[in-house]
Amino acid sequence: DAGVIQSPRHEVTEMGQEVTLRCKPISGHNSLFWYRQTMMRGLELLIYFNNNVPIDDSGMPEDRFSAKMPNASFSTLKIQPSEPRDSAVYFCASSTTGANTIYFGEGSWLTVV
Amino acid sequence: DAKTTQPTSMDCAEGRAANLPCNHSTISGNEYVYWYRQIHSQGPQYIIHGLKNNETNEMASLIITEDRKSSTLILPHATLRDTAVYYCIVRVNTNAGKSTFGDGTTLTVKP
């Protein structure tokens, strides 16, 4: 079975540019999560969706970050404009509502120079 | 979620059992103990979870003390591929995605 699929795997961009990260959750999963991982702050939950609706975005760092889930099989995390401090690994994860565990993608490694 | 305390790092010889401890002295009665691991350059992976009884699956065993204030993850025969960061998480048994990942224990399995 295909797991959570993220793209791009690696991206290097210049400060001020728009960055769009993409995620395809596991088929049948109705909860989707975006995490960010850095050395300084570890793994942080940014936002999660249930049935395509954003439920909790309290982890989104600031207005430069936005996330959408237009349908059950696709989500985006956008950073505009990007800054060097946004450099991190961004993970997408999915699960079914109330499930014991979630399944992570391989991550998108973002470097903003 | 209750706070957890784990050693920063541990070493283990290949083929030996790896015992990873976790302290969670403020755990509530309805909170479960979960373990995930993260191999370098990959996303975290679920290992096992339990409430108060010991649990075992194909990956590991979980031993929870009777007072539930601490637990131990056991990898019975560690291999080099088990080298990873291991996270102990305590939370209620709903909404798995809202788990709080701490710093974890970096386990290094040596040949």
Coordinates of N, CA and C in Angstrom, one line a residue:
Chain A
D1 N 0.8 -1.2 0.0 CA 0.0 0.0 0.0 C 0.9 1.2 0.0
A2 N 0.4 2.3 -0.8 CA 1.2 3.5 -0.8 C 1.0 4.2 0.6
G3 N 2.1 4.8 1.1 CA 2.0 5.5 2.3 C 1.6 6.9 2.0
V4 N 1.9 7.8 3.0 CA 1.7 9.2 2.8 C 2.8 9.7 1.8
I5 N 2.4 10.4 0.8 CA 3.3 10.9 -0.2 C 3.5 12.4 -0.2
Q6 N 4.7 12.8 -0.1 CA 5.0 14.2 0.0 C 5.9 14.7 -1.2
S7 N 5.7 15.9 -1.6 CA 6.5 16.5 -2.6 C 6.7 18.0 -2.4
P8 N 7.8 18.6 -2.8 CA 9.0 17.9 -3.2 C 9.7 17.3 -2.0
R9 N 10.6 16.4 -2.2 CA 11.4 15.8 -1.1 C 12.5 16.8 -0.6
H10 N 13.0 17.6 -1.6 CA 14.0 18.6 -1.2 C 13.7 19.8 -2.0
E11 N 13.9 21.0 -1.3 CA 13.7 22.2 -2.0 C 14.6 23.3 -1.4
V12 N 15.3 24.0 -2.3 CA 16.2 25.1 -1.9 C 15.6 26.3 -2.6
T13 N 15.3 27.3 -1.9 CA 14.7 28.5 -2.4 C 15.3 29.8 -1.8
E14 N 15.1 30.9 -2.5 CA 15.7 32.1 -2.0 C 14.7 32.8 -1.1
M15 N 15.2 33.5 -0.1 CA 14.3 34.3 0.8 C 13.4 35.2 0.0
G16 N 12.1 35.2 0.4 CA 11.1 36.0 -0.2 C 10.3 35.3 -1.2
Q17 N 10.8 34.1 -1.6 CA 10.0 33.3 -2.6 C 8.9 32.5 -1.9
E18 N 7.9 32.2 -2.7 CA 6.8 31.4 -2.2 C 7.2 29.9 -2.3
V19 N 6.8 29.2 -1.3 CA 7.1 27.7 -1.2 C 5.8 27.0 -1.0
T20 N 5.5 26.0 -1.8 CA 4.4 25.1 -1.7 C 4.8 23.7 -1.5
L21 N 4.4 23.1 -0.4 CA 4.6 21.7 -0.1 C 3.3 21.0 -0.3
R22 N 3.4 19.8 -0.8 CA 2.2 19.0 -1.1 C 2.2 17.7 -0.4
C23 N 1.0 17.2 -0.2 CA 0.8 15.9 0.6 C -0.4 15.2 0.1
K24 N -0.2 13.9 -0.1 CA -1.3 13.0 -0.5 C -1.4 12.0 0.7
P25 N -2.5 12.0 1.5 CA -2.6 11.1 2.6 C -2.9 9.7 2.1
I26 N -2.9 8.8 3.0 CA -3.2 7.4 2.8 C -4.7 7.3 2.4
S27 N -5.0 6.6 1.4 CA -6.4 6.5 1.0 C -7.3 6.0 2.1
G28 N -8.4 6.7 2.3 CA -9.3 6.2 3.4 C -9.1 7.0 4.7
H29 N -7.9 7.6 4.9 CA -7.7 8.4 6.1 C -8.4 9.7 6.0
N30 N -9.0 10.1 7.1 CA -9.7 11.4 7.0 C -9.2 12.5 8.0
S31 N -8.0 12.2 8.6 CA -7.3 13.2 9.4 C -6.0 13.4 8.8
L32 N -5.6 14.7 8.6 CA -4.3 15.0 8.0 C -3.6 16.0 8.9
F33 N -2.3 15.8 9.1 CA -1.5 16.7 10.0 C -0.2 17.2 9.3
W34 N 0.1 18.4 9.5 CA 1.4 19.0 9.1 C 2.2 19.3 10.3
Y35 N 3.5 18.7 10.3 CA 4.4 18.9 11.3 C 5.7 19.6 10.7
R36 N 6.4 20.3 11.6 CA 7.7 20.9 11.2 C 8.7 20.4 12.2
Q37 N 9.9 20.0 11.7 CA 11.0 19.5 12.6 C 12.3 20.3 12.4
T38 N 12.8 20.9 13.4 CA 14.1 21.6 13.4 C 14.9 21.0 14.6
M39 N 16.2 21.3 14.5 CA 17.1 20.9 15.6 C 16.7 21.6 16.9
M40 N 16.4 22.9 16.8 CA 16.1 23.7 18.0 C 14.8 23.3 18.6
R41 N 13.8 23.1 17.8 CA 12.4 23.0 18.4 C 11.8 21.6 18.3
G42 N 12.6 20.7 17.7 CA 12.1 19.3 17.6 C 10.9 19.2 16.6
L43 N 10.0 18.3 16.9 CA 8.9 18.0 16.0 C 7.7 18.8 16.5
E44 N 7.1 19.7 15.7 CA 6.0 20.5 16.2 C 4.8 20.3 15.3
L45 N 3.6 20.2 15.8 CA 2.4 20.1 15.1 C 2.0 21.5 14.6
L46 N 1.8 21.7 13.3 CA 1.5 23.0 12.8 C -0.1 23.2 12.7
I47 N -0.7 22.2 12.1 CA -2.1 22.3 11.8 C -2.6 20.9 11.5
Y48 N -3.9 20.6 11.8 CA -4.5 19.4 11.4 C -5.9 19.6 10.9
F49 N -6.2 18.7 10.0 CA -7.5 18.7 9.3 C -8.3 17.4 9.7
N50 N -9.6 17.5 9.8 CA -10.4 16.4 9.9 C -11.5 16.5 8.8
N51 N -11.7 15.5 8.0 CA -12.6 15.6 6.9 C -12.5 16.8 6.1
N52 N -11.3 17.2 5.8 CA -10.9 18.3 4.9 C -11.1 19.7 5.6
V53 N -11.5 19.7 6.8 CA -11.7 21.0 7.5 C -10.6 21.2 8.5
P54 N -10.0 22.4 8.5 CA -9.0 22.7 9.5 C -9.6 22.8 10.9
I55 N -9.0 22.0 11.8 CA -9.6 21.9 13.2 C -8.7 22.7 14.2
D56 N -7.5 22.6 14.0 CA -6.6 23.3 15.0 C -5.4 23.8 14.2
D57 N -5.2 25.1 14.1 CA -4.1 25.7 13.4 C -3.2 26.5 14.4
S58 N -3.4 26.2 15.7 CA -2.7 27.0 16.7 C -1.2 26.9 16.6
G59 N -0.7 25.9 15.9 CA 0.7 25.7 15.8 C 1.3 26.4 14.6
M60 N 0.5 27.0 13.7 CA 1.0 27.7 12.6 C 1.8 28.9 13.1
P61 N 3.0 29.1 12.7 CA 3.9 30.1 13.3 C 3.4 31.5 13.1
E62 N 3.0 31.9 11.9 CA 2.6 33.2 11.6 C 1.8 33.3 10.3
D63 N 1.3 34.5 9.9 CA 0.5 34.6 8.8 C 1.2 34.2 7.5
R64 N 2.4 34.1 7.4 CA 3.1 33.7 6.2 C 2.8 32.3 5.9
F65 N 2.4 31.5 6.8 CA 2.1 30.1 6.6 C 0.6 29.9 6.4
S66 N 0.2 29.1 5.4 CA -1.2 28.8 5.2 C -1.3 27.3 4.7
A67 N -2.4 26.7 5.1 CA -2.6 25.3 4.6 C -4.0 25.1 4.1
K68 N -4.1 24.3 3.1 CA -5.4 24.0 2.6 C -5.6 22.5 2.3
M69 N -6.8 22.1 2.3 CA -7.1 20.7 2.0 C -8.3 20.7 1.1
P70 N -8.2 20.9 -0.2 CA -9.3 21.0 -1.1 C -10.1 19.7 -1.3
N71 N -9.5 18.6 -1.0 CA -10.3 17.3 -1.1 C -9.6 16.3 -0.2
A72 N -10.2 15.1 -0.1 CA -9.7 14.1 0.8 C -8.3 13.5 0.4
S73 N -7.8 13.8 -0.8 CA -6.6 13.2 -1.2 C -5.5 14.1 -1.4
F74 N -5.6 15.4 -1.0 CA -4.6 16.4 -1.3 C -4.6 17.5 -0.3
S75 N -3.4 17.9 0.1 CA -3.2 19.1 1.0 C -2.0 19.8 0.6
T76 N -2.0 21.1 0.8 CA -0.8 21.9 0.6 C -0.5 22.8 1.8
L77 N 0.8 23.0 2.0 CA 1.3 23.9 3.0 C 2.1 25.0 2.3
K78 N 1.7 26.2 2.4 CA 2.3 27.3 1.7 C 3.0 28.3 2.6
I79 N 4.2 28.7 2.2 CA 4.9 29.7 2.9 C 5.2 30.9 2.0
Q80 N 4.7 32.1 2.3 CA 4.8 33.2 1.5 C 4.8 34.5 2.3
P81 N 5.9 35.3 2.3 CA 7.2 34.9 1.7 C 8.0 34.1 2.6
S82 N 8.9 33.3 2.1 CA 9.7 32.4 2.9 C 10.9 33.2 3.5
E83 N 11.4 32.7 4.6 CA 12.5 33.3 5.3 C 13.5 32.2 5.7
P84 N 14.8 32.6 5.9 CA 15.7 31.5 6.3 C 15.4 30.7 7.5
R85 N 14.7 31.3 8.4 CA 14.3 30.6 9.7 C 13.2 29.6 9.4
D86 N 12.6 29.5 8.2 CA 11.7 28.5 7.9 C 12.3 27.2 7.4
S87 N 13.6 27.2 7.3 CA 14.4 26.0 6.9 C 14.1 24.9 7.9
A88 N 13.6 23.8 7.4 CA 13.2 22.7 8.3 C 12.8 21.5 7.5
V89 N 12.5 20.4 8.2 CA 11.8 19.3 7.5 C 10.4 19.4 7.8
Y90 N 9.5 19.4 6.8 CA 8.1 19.5 7.0 C 7.5 18.1 6.7
F91 N 6.8 17.5 7.7 CA 6.2 16.2 7.6 C 4.7 16.4 7.5
C92 N 4.1 15.5 6.6 CA 2.7 15.4 6.6 C 2.4 14.0 7.1
A93 N 1.3 13.9 7.8 CA 0.9 12.6 8.4 C -0.6 12.4 8.3
S94 N -1.1 11.2 8.3 CA -2.5 11.0 8.2 C -3.0 9.8 9.1
S95 N -4.2 9.8 9.4 CA -4.8 8.7 10.2 C -6.3 8.7 10.0
T96 N -7.0 7.8 10.5 CA -8.4 7.8 10.6 C -8.8 8.4 11.9
T97 N -10.0 9.0 12.0 CA -10.4 9.7 13.2 C -10.4 8.7 14.4
G98 N -9.8 9.2 15.4 CA -9.8 8.3 16.6 C -8.8 7.2 16.6
A99 N -8.0 7.1 15.6 CA -7.1 6.0 15.5 C -6.0 6.2 16.5
N100 N -5.3 5.0 16.8 CA -4.3 5.0 17.8 C -3.0 5.6 17.3
T101 N -2.8 5.5 16.0 CA -1.5 6.0 15.5 C -1.7 6.7 14.2
I102 N -0.7 7.5 13.8 CA -0.7 8.2 12.6 C 0.5 7.7 11.8
Y103 N 0.4 8.0 10.5 CA 1.4 7.5 9.5 C 2.1 8.7 8.9
F104 N 3.4 8.8 9.0 CA 4.1 10.0 8.5 C 4.6 9.7 7.1
G105 N 4.7 10.8 6.3 CA 5.4 10.8 5.0 C 6.9 10.9 5.3
E106 N 7.7 10.9 4.2 CA 9.1 10.9 4.2 C 9.6 12.3 4.5
G107 N 8.8 13.3 4.4 CA 9.2 14.7 4.7 C 9.6 15.5 3.5
S108 N 9.5 16.8 3.6 CA 10.0 17.7 2.6 C 11.1 18.6 3.3
W109 N 12.3 18.5 2.7 CA 13.4 19.2 3.3 C 13.6 20.5 2.7
L110 N 13.3 21.6 3.4 CA 13.2 22.9 2.9 C 14.4 23.7 3.4
T111 N 15.1 24.3 2.5 CA 16.2 25.2 2.8 C 15.9 26.6 2.1
V112 N 15.9 27.6 3.0 CA 15.7 29.0 2.4 C 17.0 29.7 2.6
V113 N 17.5 30.2 1.5 CA 18.8 30.9 1.6 C 18.6 32.4 1.3
Chain B
D1 N -1.2 16.6 27.6 CA -0.4 15.4 27.6 C 0.6 15.5 28.8
A2 N 0.8 14.3 29.5 CA 1.8 14.3 30.6 C 3.2 14.4 30.0
K3 N 4.1 15.0 30.8 CA 5.4 15.2 30.4 C 6.2 13.9 30.5
T4 N 7.1 13.6 29.6 CA 7.9 12.4 29.7 C 9.4 12.8 29.8
T5 N 10.2 11.9 30.4 CA 11.6 12.1 30.5 C 12.3 10.9 30.0
Q6 N 13.3 11.1 29.1 CA 14.0 10.0 28.5 C 15.5 10.4 28.5
P7 N 16.4 9.4 28.6 CA 17.8 9.7 28.4 C 18.1 10.2 27.1
T8 N 19.1 11.0 27.0 CA 19.4 11.7 25.7 C 19.9 10.6 24.7
S9 N 20.7 9.7 25.1 CA 21.3 8.7 24.2 C 21.6 7.4 24.9
M10 N 21.7 6.4 24.1 CA 22.0 5.0 24.6 C 22.7 4.3 23.5
D11 N 23.6 3.4 23.9 CA 24.3 2.5 23.0 C 23.8 1.1 23.3
C12 N 23.8 0.2 22.3 CA 23.5 -1.2 22.4 C 24.3 -2.0 21.4
A13 N 24.7 -3.2 21.9 CA 25.5 -4.1 21.0 C 24.5 -4.8 20.1
E14 N 24.9 -5.0 18.8 CA 24.0 -5.7 17.9 C 23.7 -7.1 18.4
G15 N 22.5 -7.5 18.3 CA 22.1 -8.8 18.7 C 21.6 -8.8 20.2
R16 N 21.9 -7.8 20.9 CA 21.5 -7.7 22.3 C 20.2 -7.0 22.4
A17 N 19.6 -7.2 23.6 CA 18.3 -6.5 23.9 C 18.6 -5.0 24.2
A18 N 17.8 -4.1 23.6 CA 17.9 -2.7 23.9 C 16.7 -2.4 24.8
N19 N 17.0 -1.8 25.9 CA 16.0 -1.4 26.9 C 16.0 0.1 27.0
L20 N 14.9 0.7 26.6 CA 14.8 2.2 26.6 C 13.8 2.6 27.6
P21 N 14.3 3.4 28.6 CA 13.4 3.8 29.7 C 12.7 5.1 29.4
C22 N 11.6 5.3 30.1 CA 10.8 6.5 30.0 C 10.1 6.8 31.3
N23 N 10.3 8.0 31.9 CA 9.6 8.3 33.1 C 8.4 9.2 32.7
H24 N 7.3 9.0 33.3 CA 6.0 9.8 33.1 C 5.3 9.8 34.4
S25 N 5.8 10.4 35.4 CA 5.3 10.4 36.8 C 4.0 11.1 36.9
T26 N 3.6 12.0 36.0 CA 2.4 12.7 36.1 C 1.3 12.2 35.2
I27 N 1.5 10.9 34.7 CA 0.5 10.3 33.8 C -0.9 10.2 34.5
S28 N -1.9 10.5 33.7 CA -3.3 10.4 34.2 C -3.9 9.0 33.9
G29 N -5.0 8.7 34.6 CA -5.5 7.4 34.5 C -6.0 7.0 33.1
N30 N -6.3 8.0 32.3 CA -6.8 7.7 31.0 C -5.8 7.9 29.9
E31 N -4.6 8.1 30.3 CA -3.5 8.4 29.3 C -2.7 7.1 29.0
Y32 N -2.4 6.9 27.7 CA -1.7 5.8 27.3 C -0.2 6.1 27.1
V33 N 0.6 5.1 27.0 CA 2.0 5.3 26.7 C 2.2 4.8 25.3
Y34 N 2.8 5.7 24.4 CA 3.0 5.4 23.0 C 4.6 5.5 22.8
W35 N 5.0 4.7 21.9 CA 6.4 4.8 21.4 C 6.4 4.9 19.9
Y36 N 7.2 5.8 19.5 CA 7.5 6.0 18.0 C 9.0 6.0 17.9
R37 N 9.5 5.8 16.7 CA 10.9 6.0 16.4 C 11.1 6.7 15.1
Q38 N 12.2 7.3 14.9 CA 12.5 8.1 13.7 C 13.9 7.7 13.3
I39 N 14.0 7.0 12.2 CA 15.3 6.7 11.6 C 15.7 7.9 10.8
H40 N 17.0 8.1 10.7 CA 17.5 9.3 10.0 C 16.9 9.5 8.7
S41 N 16.5 10.7 8.4 CA 16.0 11.1 7.1 C 14.6 10.5 6.8
Q42 N 13.9 9.9 7.8 CA 12.6 9.4 7.6 C 11.6 10.0 8.6
G43 N 10.3 9.9 8.3 CA 9.3 10.3 9.2 C 9.2 9.4 10.4
P44 N 8.7 9.8 11.5 CA 8.5 9.0 12.7 C 7.6 7.8 12.4
Q45 N 7.8 6.7 13.0 CA 7.1 5.4 12.8 C 6.6 4.9 14.1
Y46 N 5.3 4.5 14.1 CA 4.7 3.9 15.3 C 5.3 2.6 15.7
I47 N 5.6 2.4 17.0 CA 6.1 1.1 17.4 C 5.1 0.3 18.2
I48 N 4.6 0.9 19.3 CA 3.7 0.1 20.2 C 3.1 1.1 21.2
H49 N 2.0 0.7 21.8 CA 1.4 1.5 22.8 C 0.7 0.6 23.9
G50 N 0.4 1.2 25.1 CA -0.2 0.4 26.1 C -0.8 1.3 27.2
L51 N -1.7 0.8 28.0 CA -2.3 1.5 29.0 C -1.7 1.1 30.4
K52 N -1.8 -0.1 30.7 CA -1.3 -0.6 32.0 C -0.7 -2.0 31.9
N53 N -1.2 -2.8 31.0 CA -0.7 -4.1 30.8 C 0.5 -4.1 29.9
N54 N 1.4 -5.0 30.1 CA 2.6 -5.2 29.2 C 2.1 -5.5 27.8
E55 N 2.7 -5.1 26.8 CA 2.3 -5.3 25.4 C 3.5 -5.8 24.6
T56 N 3.2 -6.6 23.6 CA 4.2 -7.1 22.7 C 3.7 -7.2 21.3
N57 N 4.5 -6.8 20.4 CA 4.2 -7.0 19.0 C 5.4 -7.4 18.2
E58 N 5.3 -7.5 16.9 CA 6.5 -8.0 16.1 C 7.7 -7.1 16.2
M59 N 7.5 -5.9 16.6 CA 8.7 -5.0 16.7 C 9.3 -4.9 18.1
A60 N 8.5 -4.9 19.1 CA 9.0 -4.6 20.4 C 8.1 -5.1 21.5
S61 N 8.6 -4.9 22.8 CA 7.7 -5.2 24.0 C 7.7 -3.9 24.8
L62 N 6.6 -3.7 25.4 CA 6.4 -2.5 26.3 C 6.1 -3.0 27.7
I63 N 6.9 -2.6 28.6 CA 6.7 -2.9 30.0 C 6.4 -1.7 30.8
I64 N 5.2 -1.6 31.4 CA 4.7 -0.5 32.2 C 4.7 -0.9 33.6
T65 N 5.3 0.0 34.5 CA 5.3 -0.4 35.9 C 3.9 -0.3 36.5
E66 N 3.7 -1.0 37.6 CA 2.4 -1.1 38.2 C 1.8 0.3 38.6
D67 N 2.6 1.2 39.0 CA 2.1 2.5 39.3 C 2.0 3.4 38.0
R68 N 2.4 2.9 36.9 CA 2.3 3.5 35.6 C 3.2 4.8 35.5
K69 N 4.1 5.0 36.4 CA 4.9 6.2 36.4 C 6.2 6.1 35.5
S70 N 6.4 4.9 35.0 CA 7.5 4.7 34.1 C 7.3 3.5 33.2
S71 N 8.0 3.4 32.1 CA 7.9 2.3 31.2 C 9.2 2.0 30.5
T72 N 9.3 0.9 29.9 CA 10.5 0.5 29.2 C 10.1 -0.1 27.9
L73 N 10.7 0.3 26.8 CA 10.6 -0.3 25.5 C 11.7 -1.2 25.3
I74 N 11.4 -2.4 24.9 CA 12.4 -3.5 24.7 C 12.5 -3.9 23.3
L75 N 13.6 -3.8 22.7 CA 13.9 -4.3 21.4 C 14.7 -5.6 21.6
P76 N 14.1 -6.8 21.5 CA 14.7 -8.0 22.0 C 16.1 -8.4 21.4
H77 N 16.2 -8.1 20.1 CA 17.5 -8.4 19.4 C 17.8 -7.3 18.5
A78 N 18.5 -6.3 19.0 CA 18.7 -5.1 18.2 C 19.6 -5.3 17.0
T79 N 19.2 -4.7 15.9 CA 20.1 -4.7 14.7 C 20.5 -3.3 14.4
L80 N 21.5 -3.2 13.5 CA 22.0 -1.9 13.1 C 20.9 -1.0 12.6
R81 N 19.9 -1.6 12.0 CA 18.8 -0.8 11.4 C 17.8 -0.2 12.5
D82 N 18.0 -0.7 13.7 CA 17.3 -0.1 14.8 C 17.9 1.2 15.4
T83 N 19.0 1.6 14.8 CA 19.6 2.9 15.2 C 18.6 4.0 14.8
A84 N 18.2 4.8 15.8 CA 17.1 5.8 15.5 C 16.9 6.6 16.8
V85 N 16.1 7.6 16.7 CA 15.6 8.4 17.8 C 14.3 7.8 18.3
Y86 N 14.2 7.4 19.5 CA 13.0 6.8 20.1 C 12.2 7.8 20.9
Y87 N 11.0 8.0 20.6 CA 10.1 8.9 21.4 C 9.1 8.2 22.2
C88 N 9.0 8.6 23.5 CA 8.0 8.1 24.4 C 7.0 9.2 24.5
I89 N 5.7 8.9 24.3 CA 4.7 9.9 24.3 C 3.5 9.4 25.2
V90 N 3.0 10.3 26.0 CA 1.9 10.0 26.9 C 0.7 10.8 26.5
R91 N -0.4 10.2 26.2 CA -1.6 11.0 25.8 C -2.8 10.2 25.9
V92 N -4.0 10.8 25.8 CA -5.2 10.1 25.8 C -5.3 9.3 24.5
N93 N -6.2 8.3 24.4 CA -6.2 7.5 23.3 C -7.1 8.0 22.2
T94 N -7.0 9.2 21.9 CA -7.8 9.8 20.8 C -6.9 10.8 20.1
N95 N -7.2 11.1 18.8 CA -6.5 12.1 18.0 C -5.0 11.9 18.1
A96 N -4.5 10.8 17.5 CA -3.1 10.4 17.5 C -2.2 11.5 17.0
G97 N -2.7 12.3 16.1 CA -1.9 13.3 15.5 C -1.5 14.5 16.4
K98 N -2.2 14.6 17.5 CA -1.8 15.7 18.4 C -0.8 15.3 19.5
S99 N 0.0 14.3 19.2 CA 1.0 13.8 20.1 C 2.1 14.9 20.2
T100 N 2.6 15.0 21.4 CA 3.7 15.9 21.7 C 5.0 15.1 21.7
F101 N 5.9 15.3 20.7 CA 7.1 14.6 20.6 C 8.2 15.4 21.3
G102 N 8.8 14.8 22.3 CA 9.9 15.5 23.0 C 11.2 15.3 22.3
D103 N 12.3 15.3 23.0 CA 13.6 15.1 22.4 C 14.0 13.6 22.1
G104 N 13.3 12.7 22.8 CA 13.6 11.3 22.5 C 15.0 10.8 23.0
T105 N 15.2 9.5 22.8 CA 16.5 8.9 23.1 C 17.1 8.5 21.8
T106 N 18.3 8.9 21.5 CA 19.0 8.4 20.4 C 19.7 7.1 20.7
L107 N 19.2 6.0 20.1 CA 19.8 4.7 20.3 C 20.7 4.4 19.1
T108 N 21.9 4.1 19.5 CA 22.9 3.7 18.5 C 23.3 2.2 18.7
V109 N 23.0 1.4 17.7 CA 23.3 0.0 17.8 C 24.7 -0.2 17.1
K110 N 25.6 -0.8 17.9 CA 26.9 -1.0 17.4 C 27.3 -2.4 17.1
P111 N 28.0 -2.6 16.0 CA 28.4 -4.0 15.6 C 29.3 -4.6 16.6

